[in-house]
XYZ file of C-alpha atoms in Angstrom:
373
model
C -1.254 -21.046 -12.172
C -3.237 -19.711 -9.240
C -6.269 -17.476 -9.045
C -5.260 -14.422 -7.059
C -7.326 -11.684 -5.493
C -6.240 -8.163 -4.592
C -8.618 -6.415 -2.192
C -9.036 -2.669 -1.808
C -11.507 -0.054 -0.545
C -14.446 0.846 -2.748
C -13.525 3.467 -5.312
C -9.945 2.328 -5.874
C -10.586 -0.763 -7.996
C -9.472 0.850 -11.273
C -6.195 2.050 -9.746
C -5.359 -1.394 -8.322
C -6.383 -3.116 -11.560
C -4.034 -0.870 -13.550
C -1.170 -1.702 -11.205
C -1.823 -5.423 -11.713
C -2.020 -5.012 -15.488
C 1.272 -3.113 -15.385
C 2.776 -6.229 -13.786
C 1.575 -8.186 -16.821
C -1.642 -9.854 -15.617
C -5.189 -9.595 -16.961
C -7.806 -8.569 -14.436
C -11.496 -8.999 -13.596
C -12.944 -6.316 -11.337
C -15.721 -6.529 -8.750
C -16.573 -4.211 -5.859
C -13.442 -4.021 -3.733
C -11.938 -7.065 -5.474
C -9.601 -7.515 -8.441
C -9.170 -11.094 -9.664
C -6.276 -12.320 -11.822
C -4.261 -15.457 -12.549
C -0.554 -15.939 -11.995
C 2.186 -18.257 -10.779
C 4.261 -18.121 -7.596
C 6.218 -15.188 -9.022
C 2.943 -13.287 -9.434
C 2.274 -13.735 -5.706
C 5.652 -12.265 -4.811
C 5.550 -9.478 -7.405
C 2.088 -8.427 -6.277
C 3.138 -8.143 -2.652
C 6.300 -6.243 -3.507
C 4.841 -3.811 -6.060
C 1.145 -3.134 -5.411
C 0.964 0.323 -3.843
C -2.809 0.721 -3.594
C -4.161 -2.758 -2.690
C -4.760 -3.761 0.935
C -3.860 -7.448 0.583
C -3.153 -10.173 -1.943
C -5.037 -13.427 -1.411
C -4.837 -16.836 -3.038
C -8.272 -18.123 -4.036
C -8.735 -21.799 -3.076
C -12.377 -22.091 -4.131
C -15.750 -20.436 -4.756
C -19.156 -22.125 -4.596
C -22.851 -21.706 -3.798
C -23.764 -22.807 -0.273
C -27.130 -23.059 1.513
C -26.600 -25.473 4.431
C -23.821 -26.194 6.924
C -23.543 -29.773 5.635
C -23.077 -28.346 2.152
C -20.395 -25.979 3.456
C -18.499 -28.828 5.138
C -18.476 -31.076 2.072
C -17.553 -28.354 -0.417
C -14.766 -26.969 1.764
C -13.396 -30.480 2.305
C -13.410 -31.098 -1.457
C -10.991 -28.217 -2.086
C -7.259 -29.024 -2.632
C -5.949 -27.714 0.692
C -3.061 -30.181 0.659
C -1.568 -28.333 -2.318
C -0.919 -25.341 -0.085
C -0.840 -26.388 3.586
C 1.696 -28.963 4.845
C 0.959 -31.459 7.616
C 2.347 -29.124 10.323
C 0.935 -25.910 8.832
C -1.043 -23.544 11.077
C -4.269 -22.331 9.504
C -6.363 -19.934 11.570
C -9.788 -19.342 10.004
C -11.539 -15.982 9.885
C -15.128 -15.744 8.653
C -17.654 -13.277 7.306
C -21.245 -13.765 6.262
C -23.571 -11.170 4.779
C -27.078 -11.550 3.339
C -26.741 -15.345 3.475
C -28.655 -18.272 4.952
C -25.558 -19.266 6.938
C -25.518 -16.096 9.016
C -23.738 -17.434 12.113
C -20.090 -16.466 11.618
C -18.741 -18.601 14.528
C -20.459 -21.685 13.047
C -19.168 -20.873 9.557
C -15.623 -20.590 10.919
C -15.839 -23.769 13.006
C -17.266 -25.919 10.194
C -14.741 -24.576 7.685
C -11.911 -25.343 10.101
C -13.212 -28.862 10.753
C -13.543 -29.585 7.015
C -9.964 -28.465 6.319
C -8.667 -30.526 9.242
C -10.392 -33.624 7.906
C -9.016 -33.046 4.399
C -5.433 -32.497 5.588
C -5.499 -35.507 7.922
C -6.724 -37.627 5.032
C -4.299 -36.374 2.381
C -1.235 -36.115 4.659
C -2.101 -39.421 6.349
C -2.057 -37.968 9.861
C -3.474 -39.893 12.792
C -4.891 -37.953 15.720
C -4.555 -34.151 15.956
C -2.834 -31.821 13.531
C -0.280 -29.992 15.689
C -0.229 -26.799 13.555
C 3.266 -25.978 14.823
C 4.615 -24.807 11.477
C 4.260 -21.773 9.209
C 0.963 -19.901 9.219
C -1.543 -19.968 6.325
C -4.312 -17.475 7.282
C -7.637 -18.608 5.794
C -10.756 -16.519 5.253
C -14.217 -17.846 4.453
C -16.379 -15.060 3.087
C -20.056 -15.788 2.339
C -22.024 -13.143 0.454
C -25.553 -13.835 -0.774
C -25.018 -17.596 -0.340
C -21.815 -17.637 -2.379
C -18.716 -18.733 -0.451
C -15.196 -17.551 -1.246
C -12.269 -19.391 0.396
C -8.887 -17.668 0.356
C -5.428 -17.792 1.938
C -3.797 -14.456 2.758
C -0.368 -14.171 1.101
C 0.572 -10.795 2.603
C 0.418 -11.208 6.375
C 0.348 -7.641 7.650
C -1.677 -5.382 5.350
C 0.192 -3.967 2.370
C -0.138 -0.488 3.876
C 2.454 -1.581 6.455
C 5.483 -0.397 4.478
C 7.772 -0.426 7.506
C 8.776 3.242 7.578
C 6.113 4.754 9.854
C 7.940 5.086 13.171
C 5.269 7.396 14.614
C 2.004 9.015 13.541
C -0.678 11.491 14.560
C -4.206 10.867 15.797
C -5.837 10.002 12.452
C -3.139 9.077 9.920
C -4.011 8.319 6.313
C -3.145 4.755 5.287
C -0.098 4.440 3.063
C -2.128 2.645 0.381
C -4.713 5.446 0.263
C -1.969 8.093 0.177
C -0.384 6.325 -2.795
C -3.811 6.183 -4.454
C -4.225 9.962 -4.149
C -0.871 10.456 -5.871
C -1.713 7.922 -8.576
C -5.111 9.548 -9.223
C -3.316 12.872 -9.660
C -1.065 11.270 -12.303
C 1.947 12.760 -10.532
C 5.228 11.083 -11.475
C 7.858 13.463 -10.108
C 8.402 15.550 -13.229
C 6.828 18.656 -11.645
C 7.037 20.048 -8.090
C 4.529 18.817 -5.514
C 3.149 20.416 -2.354
C 1.396 18.772 0.605
C 0.458 21.596 3.022
C -1.294 19.231 5.482
C 1.444 16.617 5.649
C 0.848 15.238 9.161
C 3.219 12.292 9.561
C 4.398 12.729 5.962
C 2.641 9.798 4.327
C 1.476 11.458 1.079
C 4.878 13.083 0.498
C 6.743 9.846 1.240
C 4.490 7.761 -1.011
C 4.893 10.364 -3.788
C 8.655 10.069 -3.451
C 8.525 6.259 -3.682
C 6.371 6.537 -6.817
C 8.650 9.095 -8.465
C 11.763 7.018 -7.764
C 10.031 3.750 -8.752
C 10.845 2.169 -5.386
C 8.835 -0.984 -4.697
C 6.539 -0.246 -1.718
C 7.165 -3.699 -0.220
C 10.937 -3.507 -0.582
C 11.700 -3.069 3.132
C 9.242 -5.521 4.690
C 8.500 -9.237 4.791
C 5.423 -11.227 3.770
C 3.898 -14.332 5.271
C 4.063 -16.222 1.958
C 7.879 -15.995 1.947
C 7.875 -18.899 4.440
C 5.505 -21.183 2.533
C 6.705 -24.567 1.330
C 5.441 -24.163 -2.237
C 7.174 -20.799 -2.748
C 10.648 -21.345 -4.264
C 13.646 -20.589 -2.058
C 15.190 -17.227 -2.851
C 12.254 -15.988 -4.950
C 11.547 -12.886 -2.890
C 15.264 -12.121 -2.547
C 15.732 -12.271 -6.330
C 12.733 -10.041 -6.978
C 13.901 -7.545 -4.347
C 17.281 -7.351 -6.071
C 15.549 -6.760 -9.412
C 13.364 -4.074 -7.832
C 16.434 -2.375 -6.395
C 18.004 -2.289 -9.865
C 14.837 -0.713 -11.325
C 14.702 2.123 -8.780
C 15.724 5.607 -9.947
C 17.351 6.815 -6.747
C 19.017 9.772 -8.475
C 15.872 11.259 -10.007
C 15.598 14.986 -9.371
C 12.391 15.454 -7.352
C 10.924 18.532 -5.678
C 8.428 17.922 -2.875
C 7.385 20.472 -0.257
C 5.601 19.154 2.827
C 4.343 21.387 5.621
C 2.096 21.307 8.665
C 1.082 23.838 11.295
C 2.138 21.444 14.095
C 5.930 21.354 14.742
C 5.616 17.949 16.428
C 4.092 16.451 13.271
C 6.920 17.861 11.164
C 9.431 16.155 13.477
C 7.516 12.869 13.086
C 7.282 13.257 9.299
C 11.023 13.924 9.029
C 11.812 10.813 11.070
C 9.505 8.670 8.918
C 11.055 10.035 5.718
C 14.555 9.411 7.058
C 13.580 5.832 7.889
C 12.667 5.084 4.272
C 15.636 7.014 2.879
C 13.905 10.045 1.368
C 14.420 12.513 4.205
C 16.911 14.558 2.206
C 14.533 14.878 -0.767
C 11.311 16.091 0.867
C 11.559 19.683 2.128
C 9.647 19.758 5.431
C 8.562 23.027 7.030
C 6.286 24.259 9.811
C 3.727 26.436 8.027
C 0.110 27.574 8.275
C -1.742 26.818 5.014
C -3.173 30.338 5.118
C 0.334 31.762 4.646
C 1.263 29.463 1.758
C 2.361 31.230 -1.409
C 3.528 29.653 -4.661
C 6.474 31.407 -6.302
C 7.043 28.758 -8.974
C 5.614 29.838 -12.365
C 5.513 26.425 -14.034
C 3.107 23.480 -13.622
C 2.859 22.418 -9.990
C 0.636 20.034 -8.010
C -0.908 20.259 -4.561
C -2.221 17.045 -2.982
C -3.746 17.144 0.466
C -5.820 15.404 3.102
C -6.800 18.441 5.210
C -8.909 18.465 8.374
C -12.560 17.846 7.502
C -14.123 20.142 10.118
C -16.373 17.394 11.512
C -16.036 18.726 15.054
C -18.214 21.816 15.531
C -15.455 23.954 16.998
C -13.174 23.368 14.007
C -15.663 24.095 11.240
C -15.117 27.841 10.801
C -11.343 27.443 10.777
C -11.498 24.610 8.243
C -13.855 26.512 5.952
C -11.501 29.496 5.998
C -8.702 27.142 4.978
C -10.763 25.798 2.051
C -11.517 29.329 0.869
C -7.796 30.026 0.825
C -7.260 26.980 -1.413
C -9.661 28.655 -3.852
C -7.558 31.809 -3.639
C -4.432 29.804 -4.474
C -6.172 28.377 -7.540
C -7.087 31.842 -8.800
C -3.605 33.234 -8.202
C -1.801 30.280 -9.823
C -3.331 29.171 -13.152
C -0.720 26.399 -13.522
C -1.638 24.852 -10.163
C -3.372 21.472 -10.163
C -5.218 20.919 -6.876
C -6.216 17.520 -5.441
C -8.047 17.512 -2.095
C -9.758 14.666 -0.212
C -12.433 15.791 2.248
C -15.813 14.797 3.648
C -16.968 18.441 3.686
C -20.045 18.623 1.423
C -19.600 22.352 0.683
C -15.996 22.161 -0.493
C -16.640 23.310 -4.071
C -18.812 26.178 -2.811
C -16.040 27.310 -0.441
C -13.377 27.054 -3.141
C -15.811 28.895 -5.436
C -15.030 26.596 -8.354
C -16.402 23.288 -9.619
C -13.895 20.452 -9.632
C -12.733 19.053 -12.960
C -13.408 15.582 -11.597
C -14.745 14.069 -8.364
C -14.292 10.552 -6.994
C -15.910 8.985 -3.937
C -13.331 7.425 -1.603
C -13.348 6.044 1.927
C -10.795 7.238 4.461
C -11.296 4.431 6.955
C -15.046 4.492 7.597
C -15.438 8.139 6.557
C -16.994 8.701 3.139
C -15.051 11.424 1.356
C -14.783 13.010 -2.073
C -11.496 13.475 -3.905
C -11.806 16.820 -5.672
C -9.499 17.208 -8.674
C -8.824 20.607 -10.225
C -6.646 20.314 -13.304
C -4.555 23.296 -14.323
C -5.460 24.979 -17.585
C -3.160 23.853 -20.371
């Protein structure tokens, strides 16, 4: 059994933890970190199925550290040989915050040297380690004099699903888009609208959720190449994931944007992942959107925030129109992520629930308006 760590932006810990529990593992939550224990299958399942985590890491050790000598000895004492073979490549990245060992280059260099010494000793290597084999990316993270040593099992971040052929200027990450859908509790049983679809990420992620398609199904992970991962493990789990997908589920998703070029990009991205014939893309101005459907319906969006002075009036008019849509459609549930502090005032209605989220480095609020039952 290994200690594993899923990392995510602040505000999404509960969503990631629920995904991990749904895979069958108990969790312990800290800021931006969800710890759990599992075997090699847990590593593969986590990479294939976690929609809202950024990465899955294998925890090698945690300890208090106050001097560089202490760091060297404690890193060297960890069982690196259990994971890294004699020819393994192990680049070391470092972070240090509010700690006595504040020099990140020194932290990285000493950690690297300690691991080299341990692997030479345990693998009985004379001279240099050639590091010509598979990569095992290591991170040493020191926070308030507590060191955390991990190996990244994902490789590229889990937001890299493999379907985004093109994108606009400021695309929402796939993991955050999936989080917005999860927080809305949308499962595909009611129609969904994204009137600010951009490159189509929210609509595509919603489709993957509704059809129960594993988000990592069409990509590879660095841990697939590791010696201690059983041959064929990922292939078997991909086949099982394929069997669990509900490709024939009847789903209604409308995605629109005022920019025709973005609609072309969104359609191409949706086609790449195989949901281009499900999502109904259209060039449309949000201010002309009407809802003819008289049953429960959801609207999830990441609209422009109006942070540039010239855009502010136009964006505020758009937000007022969202308030109009709410009044006209009592069965509409509205979910909007924005950094605009006056959003509720412009909509002229208090949100049922608010959640602080980060879109990259921008602090936003996810405003949730639940339809009256």
